[in-house]
mmCIF file of C-alpha atoms and ligand atoms in Angstrom:
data_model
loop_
_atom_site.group_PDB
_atom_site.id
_atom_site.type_symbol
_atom_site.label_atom_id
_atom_site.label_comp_id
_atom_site.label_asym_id
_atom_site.label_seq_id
_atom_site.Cartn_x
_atom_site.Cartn_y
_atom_site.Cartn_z
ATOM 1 C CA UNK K 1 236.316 159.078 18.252
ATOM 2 C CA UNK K 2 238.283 160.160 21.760
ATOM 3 C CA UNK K 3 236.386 161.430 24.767
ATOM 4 C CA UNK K 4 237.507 164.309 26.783
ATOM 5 C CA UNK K 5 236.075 166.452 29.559
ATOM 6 C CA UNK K 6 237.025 170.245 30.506
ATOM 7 C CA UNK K 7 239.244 171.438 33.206
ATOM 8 C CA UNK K 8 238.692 174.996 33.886
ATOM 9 C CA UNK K 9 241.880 176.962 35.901
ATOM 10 C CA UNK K 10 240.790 180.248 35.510
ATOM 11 C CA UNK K 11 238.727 181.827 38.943
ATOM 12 C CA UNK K 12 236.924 184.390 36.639
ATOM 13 C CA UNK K 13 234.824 181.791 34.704
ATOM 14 C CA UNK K 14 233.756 180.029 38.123
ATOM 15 C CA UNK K 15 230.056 180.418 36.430
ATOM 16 C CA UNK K 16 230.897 178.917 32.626
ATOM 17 C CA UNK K 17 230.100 175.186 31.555
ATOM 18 C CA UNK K 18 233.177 173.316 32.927
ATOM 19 C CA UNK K 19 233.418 170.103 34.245
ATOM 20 C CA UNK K 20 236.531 170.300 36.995
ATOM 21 C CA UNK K 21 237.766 173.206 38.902
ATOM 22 C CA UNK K 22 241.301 174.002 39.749
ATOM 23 C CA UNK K 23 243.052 171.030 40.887
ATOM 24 C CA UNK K 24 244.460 170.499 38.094
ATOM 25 C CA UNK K 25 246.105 166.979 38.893
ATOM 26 C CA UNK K 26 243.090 165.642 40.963
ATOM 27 C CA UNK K 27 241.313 166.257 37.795
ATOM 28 C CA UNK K 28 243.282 164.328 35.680
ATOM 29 C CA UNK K 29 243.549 161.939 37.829
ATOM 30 C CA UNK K 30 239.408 161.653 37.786
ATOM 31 C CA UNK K 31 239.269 162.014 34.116
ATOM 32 C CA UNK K 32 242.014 159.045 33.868
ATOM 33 C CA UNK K 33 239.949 156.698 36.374
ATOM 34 C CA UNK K 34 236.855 157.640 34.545
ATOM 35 C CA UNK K 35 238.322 156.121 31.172
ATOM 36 C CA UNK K 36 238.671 159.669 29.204
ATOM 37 C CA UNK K 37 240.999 159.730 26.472
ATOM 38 C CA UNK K 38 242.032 163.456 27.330
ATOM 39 C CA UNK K 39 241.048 166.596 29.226
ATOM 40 C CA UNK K 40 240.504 169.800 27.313
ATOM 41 C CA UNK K 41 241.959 172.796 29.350
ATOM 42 C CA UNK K 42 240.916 176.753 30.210
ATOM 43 C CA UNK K 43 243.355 178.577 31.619
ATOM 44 C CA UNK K 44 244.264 182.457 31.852
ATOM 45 C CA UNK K 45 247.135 182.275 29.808
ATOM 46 C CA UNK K 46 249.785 180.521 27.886
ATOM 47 C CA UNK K 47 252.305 180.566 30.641
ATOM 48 C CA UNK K 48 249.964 179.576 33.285
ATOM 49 C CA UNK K 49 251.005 175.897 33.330
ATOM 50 C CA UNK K 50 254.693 174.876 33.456
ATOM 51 C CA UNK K 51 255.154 172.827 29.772
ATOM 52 C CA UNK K 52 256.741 170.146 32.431
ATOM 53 C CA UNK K 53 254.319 170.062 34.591
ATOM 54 C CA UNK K 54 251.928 169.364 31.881
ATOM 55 C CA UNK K 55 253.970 166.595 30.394
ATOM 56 C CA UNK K 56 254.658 164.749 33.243
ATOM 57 C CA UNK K 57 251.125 165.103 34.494
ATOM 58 C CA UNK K 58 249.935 163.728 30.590
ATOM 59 C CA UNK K 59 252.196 160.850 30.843
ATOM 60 C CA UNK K 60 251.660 160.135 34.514
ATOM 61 C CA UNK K 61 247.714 159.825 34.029
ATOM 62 C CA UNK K 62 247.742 158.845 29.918
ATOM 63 C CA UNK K 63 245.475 161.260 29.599
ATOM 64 C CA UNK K 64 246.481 163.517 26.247
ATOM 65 C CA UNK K 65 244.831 167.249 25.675
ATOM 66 C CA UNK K 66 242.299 167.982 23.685
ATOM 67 C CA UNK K 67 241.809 171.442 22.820
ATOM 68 C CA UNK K 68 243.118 174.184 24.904
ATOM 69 C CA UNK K 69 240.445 177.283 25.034
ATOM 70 C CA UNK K 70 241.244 180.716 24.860
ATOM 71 C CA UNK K 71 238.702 182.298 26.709
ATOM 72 C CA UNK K 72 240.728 183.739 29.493
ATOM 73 C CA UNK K 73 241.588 186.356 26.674
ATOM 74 C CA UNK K 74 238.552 188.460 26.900
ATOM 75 C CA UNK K 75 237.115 187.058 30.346
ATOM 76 C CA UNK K 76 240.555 188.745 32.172
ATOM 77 C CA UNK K 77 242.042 190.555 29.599
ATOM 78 C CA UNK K 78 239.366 192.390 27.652
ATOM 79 C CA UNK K 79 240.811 191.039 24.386
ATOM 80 C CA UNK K 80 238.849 189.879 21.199
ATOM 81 C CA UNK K 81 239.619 189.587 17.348
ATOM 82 C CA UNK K 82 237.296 192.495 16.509
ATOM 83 C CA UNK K 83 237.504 195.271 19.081
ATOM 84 C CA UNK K 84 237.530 198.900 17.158
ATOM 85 C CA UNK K 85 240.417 199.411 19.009
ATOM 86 C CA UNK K 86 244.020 198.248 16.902
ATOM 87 C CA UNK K 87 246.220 198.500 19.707
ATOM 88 C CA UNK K 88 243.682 195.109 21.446
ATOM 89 C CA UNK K 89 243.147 193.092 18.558
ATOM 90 C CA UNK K 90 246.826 193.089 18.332
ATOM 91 C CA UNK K 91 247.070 191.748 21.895
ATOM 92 C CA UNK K 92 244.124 189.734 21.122
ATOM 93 C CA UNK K 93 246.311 187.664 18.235
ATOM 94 C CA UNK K 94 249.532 187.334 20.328
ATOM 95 C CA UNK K 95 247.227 186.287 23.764
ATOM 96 C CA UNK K 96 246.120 183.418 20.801
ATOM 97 C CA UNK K 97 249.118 182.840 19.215
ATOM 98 C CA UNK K 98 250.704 181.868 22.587
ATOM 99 C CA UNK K 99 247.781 179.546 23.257
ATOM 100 C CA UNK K 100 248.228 177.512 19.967
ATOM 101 C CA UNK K 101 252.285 177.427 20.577
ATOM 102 C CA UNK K 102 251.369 176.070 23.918
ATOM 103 C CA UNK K 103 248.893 173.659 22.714
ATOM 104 C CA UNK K 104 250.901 172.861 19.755
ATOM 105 C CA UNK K 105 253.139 171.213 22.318
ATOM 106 C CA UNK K 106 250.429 168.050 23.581
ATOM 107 C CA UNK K 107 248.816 168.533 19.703
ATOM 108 C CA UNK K 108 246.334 170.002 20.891
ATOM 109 C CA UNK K 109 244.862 172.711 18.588
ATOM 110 C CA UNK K 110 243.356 175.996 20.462
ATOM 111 C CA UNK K 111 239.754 177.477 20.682
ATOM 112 C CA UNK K 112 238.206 180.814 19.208
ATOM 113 C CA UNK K 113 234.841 181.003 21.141
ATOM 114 C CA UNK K 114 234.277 184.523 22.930
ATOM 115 C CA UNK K 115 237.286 185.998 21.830
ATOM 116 C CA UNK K 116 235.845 186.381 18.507
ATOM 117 C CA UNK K 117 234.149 189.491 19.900
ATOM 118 C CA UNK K 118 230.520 191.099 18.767
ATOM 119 C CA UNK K 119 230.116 193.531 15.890
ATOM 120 C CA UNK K 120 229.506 196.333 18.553
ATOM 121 C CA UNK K 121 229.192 200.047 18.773
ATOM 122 C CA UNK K 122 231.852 202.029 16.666
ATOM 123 C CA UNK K 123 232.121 199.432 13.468
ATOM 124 C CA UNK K 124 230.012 197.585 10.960
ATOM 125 C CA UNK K 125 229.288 193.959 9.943
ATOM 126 C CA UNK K 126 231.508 194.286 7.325
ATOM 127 C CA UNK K 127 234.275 195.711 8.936
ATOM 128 C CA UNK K 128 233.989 193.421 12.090
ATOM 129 C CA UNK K 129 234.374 190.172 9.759
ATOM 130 C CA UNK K 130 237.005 192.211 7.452
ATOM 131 C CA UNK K 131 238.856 192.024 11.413
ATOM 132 C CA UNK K 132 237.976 188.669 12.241
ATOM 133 C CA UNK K 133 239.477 187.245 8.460
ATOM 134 C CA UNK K 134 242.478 189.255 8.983
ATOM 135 C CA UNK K 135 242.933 187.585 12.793
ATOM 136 C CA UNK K 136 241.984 184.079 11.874
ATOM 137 C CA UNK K 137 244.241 184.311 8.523
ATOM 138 C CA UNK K 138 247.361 185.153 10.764
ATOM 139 C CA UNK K 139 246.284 182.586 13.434
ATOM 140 C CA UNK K 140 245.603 180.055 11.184
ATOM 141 C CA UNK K 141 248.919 179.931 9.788
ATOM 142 C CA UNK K 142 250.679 179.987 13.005
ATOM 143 C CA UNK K 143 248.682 176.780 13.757
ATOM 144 C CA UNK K 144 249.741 175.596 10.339
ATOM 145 C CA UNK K 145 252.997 176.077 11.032
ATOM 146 C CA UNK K 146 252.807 174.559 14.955
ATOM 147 C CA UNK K 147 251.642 171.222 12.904
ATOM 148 C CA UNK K 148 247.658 171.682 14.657
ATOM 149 C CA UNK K 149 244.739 173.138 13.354
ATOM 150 C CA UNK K 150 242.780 175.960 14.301
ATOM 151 C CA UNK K 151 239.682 175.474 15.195
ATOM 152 C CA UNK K 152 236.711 178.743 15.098
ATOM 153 C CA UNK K 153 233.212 178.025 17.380
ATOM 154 C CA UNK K 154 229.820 179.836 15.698
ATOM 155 C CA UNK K 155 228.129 180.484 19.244
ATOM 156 C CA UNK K 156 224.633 181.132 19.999
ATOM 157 C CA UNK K 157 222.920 184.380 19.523
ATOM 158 C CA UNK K 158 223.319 185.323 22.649
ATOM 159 C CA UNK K 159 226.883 185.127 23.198
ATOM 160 C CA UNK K 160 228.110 186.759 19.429
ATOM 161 C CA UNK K 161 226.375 188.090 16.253
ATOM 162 C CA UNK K 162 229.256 187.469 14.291
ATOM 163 C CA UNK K 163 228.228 183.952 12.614
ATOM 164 C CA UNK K 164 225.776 181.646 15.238
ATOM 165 C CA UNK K 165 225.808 178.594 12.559
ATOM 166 C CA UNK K 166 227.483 176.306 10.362
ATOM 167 C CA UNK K 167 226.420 177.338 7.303
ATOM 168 C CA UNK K 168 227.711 180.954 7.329
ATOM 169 C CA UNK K 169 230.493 179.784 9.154
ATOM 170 C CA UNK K 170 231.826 177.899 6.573
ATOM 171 C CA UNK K 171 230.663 180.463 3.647
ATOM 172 C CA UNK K 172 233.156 182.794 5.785
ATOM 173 C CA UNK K 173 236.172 180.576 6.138
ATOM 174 C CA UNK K 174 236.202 179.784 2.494
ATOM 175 C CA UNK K 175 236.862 182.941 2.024
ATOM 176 C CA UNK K 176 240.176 183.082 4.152
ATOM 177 C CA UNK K 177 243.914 182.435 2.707
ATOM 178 C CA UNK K 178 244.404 179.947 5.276
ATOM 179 C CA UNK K 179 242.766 176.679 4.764
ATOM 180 C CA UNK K 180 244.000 175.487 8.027
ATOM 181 C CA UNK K 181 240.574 176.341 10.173
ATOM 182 C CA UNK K 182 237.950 173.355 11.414
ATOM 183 C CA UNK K 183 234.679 174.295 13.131
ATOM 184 C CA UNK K 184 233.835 173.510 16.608
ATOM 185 C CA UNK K 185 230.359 171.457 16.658
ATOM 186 C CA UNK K 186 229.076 172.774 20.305
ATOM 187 C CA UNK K 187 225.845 170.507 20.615
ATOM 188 C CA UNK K 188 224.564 173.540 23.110
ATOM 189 C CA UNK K 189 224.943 176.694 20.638
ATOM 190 C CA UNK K 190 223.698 173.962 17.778
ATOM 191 C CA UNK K 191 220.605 173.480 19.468
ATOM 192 C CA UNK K 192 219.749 176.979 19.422
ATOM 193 C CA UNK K 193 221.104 177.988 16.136
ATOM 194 C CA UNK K 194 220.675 175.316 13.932
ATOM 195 C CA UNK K 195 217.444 173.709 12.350
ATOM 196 C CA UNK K 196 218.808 170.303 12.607
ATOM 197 C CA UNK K 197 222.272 169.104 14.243
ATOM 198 C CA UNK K 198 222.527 165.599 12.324
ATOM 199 C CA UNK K 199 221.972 167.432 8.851
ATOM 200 C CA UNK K 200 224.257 170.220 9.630
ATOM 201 C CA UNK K 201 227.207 167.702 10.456
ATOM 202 C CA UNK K 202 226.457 165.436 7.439
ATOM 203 C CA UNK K 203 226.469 168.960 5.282
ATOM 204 C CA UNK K 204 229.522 169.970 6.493
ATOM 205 C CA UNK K 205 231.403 167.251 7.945
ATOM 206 C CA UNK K 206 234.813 167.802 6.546
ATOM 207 C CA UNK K 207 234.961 171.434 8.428
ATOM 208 C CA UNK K 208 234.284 169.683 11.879
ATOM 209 C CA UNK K 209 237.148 169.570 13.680
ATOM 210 C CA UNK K 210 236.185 169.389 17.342
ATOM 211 C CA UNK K 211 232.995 168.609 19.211
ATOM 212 C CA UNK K 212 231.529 170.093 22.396
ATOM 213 C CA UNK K 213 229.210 167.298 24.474
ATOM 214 C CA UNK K 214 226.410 169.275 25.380
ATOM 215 C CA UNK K 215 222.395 168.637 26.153
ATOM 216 C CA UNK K 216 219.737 170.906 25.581
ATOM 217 C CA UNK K 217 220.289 172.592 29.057
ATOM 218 C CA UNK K 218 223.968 172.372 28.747
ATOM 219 C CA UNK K 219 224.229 169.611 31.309
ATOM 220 C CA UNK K 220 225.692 166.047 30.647
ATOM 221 C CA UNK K 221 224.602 163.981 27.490
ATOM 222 C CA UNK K 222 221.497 162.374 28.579
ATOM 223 C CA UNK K 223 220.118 164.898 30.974
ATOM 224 C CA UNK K 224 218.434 167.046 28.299
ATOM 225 C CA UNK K 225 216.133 166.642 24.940
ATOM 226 C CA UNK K 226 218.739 166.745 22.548
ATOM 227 C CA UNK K 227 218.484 163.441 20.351
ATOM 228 C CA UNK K 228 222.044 161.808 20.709
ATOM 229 C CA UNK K 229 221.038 159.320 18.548
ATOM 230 C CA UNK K 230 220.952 160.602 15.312
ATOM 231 C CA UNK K 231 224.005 162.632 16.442
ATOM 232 C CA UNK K 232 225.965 160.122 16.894
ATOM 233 C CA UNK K 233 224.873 158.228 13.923
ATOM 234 C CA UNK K 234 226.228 161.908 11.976
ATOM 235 C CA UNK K 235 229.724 161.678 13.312
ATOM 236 C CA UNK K 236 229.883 158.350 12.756
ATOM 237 C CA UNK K 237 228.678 158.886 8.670
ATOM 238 C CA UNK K 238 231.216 161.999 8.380
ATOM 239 C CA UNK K 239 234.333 159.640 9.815
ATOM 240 C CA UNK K 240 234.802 161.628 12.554
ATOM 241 C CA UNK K 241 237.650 160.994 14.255
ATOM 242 C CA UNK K 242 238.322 163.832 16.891
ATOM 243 C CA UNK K 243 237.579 164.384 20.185
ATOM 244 C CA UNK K 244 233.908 164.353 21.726
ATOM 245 C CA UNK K 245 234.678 166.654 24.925
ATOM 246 C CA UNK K 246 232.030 167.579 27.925
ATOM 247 C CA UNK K 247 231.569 171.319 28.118
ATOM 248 C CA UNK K 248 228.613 171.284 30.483
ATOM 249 C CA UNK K 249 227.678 172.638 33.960
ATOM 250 C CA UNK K 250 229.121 170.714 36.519
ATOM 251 C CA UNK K 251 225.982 169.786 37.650
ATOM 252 C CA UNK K 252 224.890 168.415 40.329
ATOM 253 C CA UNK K 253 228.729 167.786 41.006
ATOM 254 C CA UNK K 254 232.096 167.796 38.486
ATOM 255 C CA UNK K 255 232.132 164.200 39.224
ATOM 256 C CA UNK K 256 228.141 163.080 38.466
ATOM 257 C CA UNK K 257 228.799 165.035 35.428
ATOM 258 C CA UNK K 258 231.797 163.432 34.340
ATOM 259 C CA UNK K 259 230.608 160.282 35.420
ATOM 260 C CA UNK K 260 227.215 160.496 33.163
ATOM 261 C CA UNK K 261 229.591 162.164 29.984
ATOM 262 C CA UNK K 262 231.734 158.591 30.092
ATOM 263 C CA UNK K 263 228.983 156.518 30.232
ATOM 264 C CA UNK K 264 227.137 158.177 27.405
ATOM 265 C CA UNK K 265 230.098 158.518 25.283
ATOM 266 C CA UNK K 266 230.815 154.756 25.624
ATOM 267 C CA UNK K 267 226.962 153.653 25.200
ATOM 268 C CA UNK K 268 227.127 156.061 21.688
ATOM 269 C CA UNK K 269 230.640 156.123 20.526
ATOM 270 C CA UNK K 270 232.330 153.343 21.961
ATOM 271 C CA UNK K 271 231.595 149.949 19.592
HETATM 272 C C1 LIG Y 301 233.249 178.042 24.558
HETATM 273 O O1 LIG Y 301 233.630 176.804 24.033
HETATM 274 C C2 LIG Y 301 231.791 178.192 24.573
HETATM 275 O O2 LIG Y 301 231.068 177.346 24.103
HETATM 276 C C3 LIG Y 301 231.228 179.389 25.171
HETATM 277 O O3 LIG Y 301 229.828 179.339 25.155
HETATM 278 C C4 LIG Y 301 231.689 179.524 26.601
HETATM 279 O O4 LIG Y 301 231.133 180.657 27.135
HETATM 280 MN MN1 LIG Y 302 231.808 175.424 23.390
#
């Protein structure tokens, strides 16, 4: 397993659970000193970091990228997979498609958290997955084709009631033409959702494709209730071998959080 730790570029989301702000080679230049494996990126677009840039910066600090989130895409732009409106779910898959060729470039498969979208006023359940399969079905073969996976996040209740947990998560993906989407395990929406975290990983460990380092109270592994242990003991049963990236708070400072993210990664993960 490979740590990571999030680096959020995007003003707009100054509130959301990311490690490092702005700066986006001091911060992987901290990551790197730290000992991370790779920094997992937010920014407001696909364009919004030179390719270059990137590259030289990955190779300068050996740090690779883990995941690049999409986010940005409803945050700025209003855009998600299941709006009513045609005209933005179309802008919704090309904001996405962008992000996975951009990814696709450091291997590094894109996110579909928020811009999922809500069934919401002006369409039904079943019409609001019926948008979502026909979104991820495109995306998921444009990641096919880019050589990464997809990867789809069930959030908490309180962020989408489109699917909060694994189980119908994975009931809905088998139902796709693409086979080429993994599921995000985000310790902080399974703590909510799910009735236990080690049991939902062991039931479905070959659909986990990314994992989100999250306590109880979103802050750093360690600073919360959630029992790591057993966790850990999960991912390490299932053969995971992706990344294990911090998307907490940056609390009480980007760098006490990174610091106590590397230190529990290495006491659970690292043998
Ligand atoms: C995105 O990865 C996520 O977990 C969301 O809760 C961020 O708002
Ligand atoms: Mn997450």
């Amino acid at each position: 397993m490979k740590s990571a730790v999030t680096i959020a570029l995007v003003p707009q989301i100054k509130t959301g659970p990311w490690v490092y702000w702005n700066a986006l080679e001091e911060s992987m230049e901290k990551a790197s000193v730290l000992g991370f494996d790779a920094v997992e990126l937010f920014t407001a677009d696909a364009a919004a970091i030179e390719t270059t840039v990137l590259k030289n910066l990955v190779q300068k600090w050996n740090t690779g990228i883990a995941a690049v989130g999409t986010g940005a895409g409803k945050v700025i732009h209003g855009l998600t997979l299941t709006d009513p409106d045609p005209a933005i779910r179309t802008r919704a898959i090309s904001f996405i498609k962008d992000m996975i060729d951009f990814g696709a470039q450091f291997r590094a498969p894109a996110v579909i958290g928020s811009m999922q979208g809500n069934v919401g006023a002006g369409a039904g359940r079943a019409q609001s997955l019926a948008w979502l399969a026909e979104g991820l079905n495109s995306l998921g073969k444009r990641a096919e084709e880019a050589g990464v996976p997809l990867i789809y996040e069930p959030l908490n209740r309180y962020e989408t009631n489109l699917l909060n947990r694994f189980d119908d998560a994975v009931e809905f993906i088998d139902t796709l033409t693409t086979t080429n989407i993994k599921l995000l395990a985000d310790l902080f929406h399974m703590n909510i959702e799910e009735r236990s975290i080690p049991a939902t990983l062991l039931a479905y460990g070959r659909y986990t494709g990314h994992v989100h380092f999250a306590d109880s109270n979103r802050k750093a592994i360690g600073w919360g209730h959630t029992a790591i242990n057993e966790i850990a003991a999960a991912l390490q049963e299932i053969n995971y071998t992706g990344y294990i990236s911090a998307e907490i708070f940056p609390l009480p400072s980007p760098d006490a959080a990174a610091l106590q993210t590397i230190r529990a990664f290495n006491t659970y993960f690292k043998k």
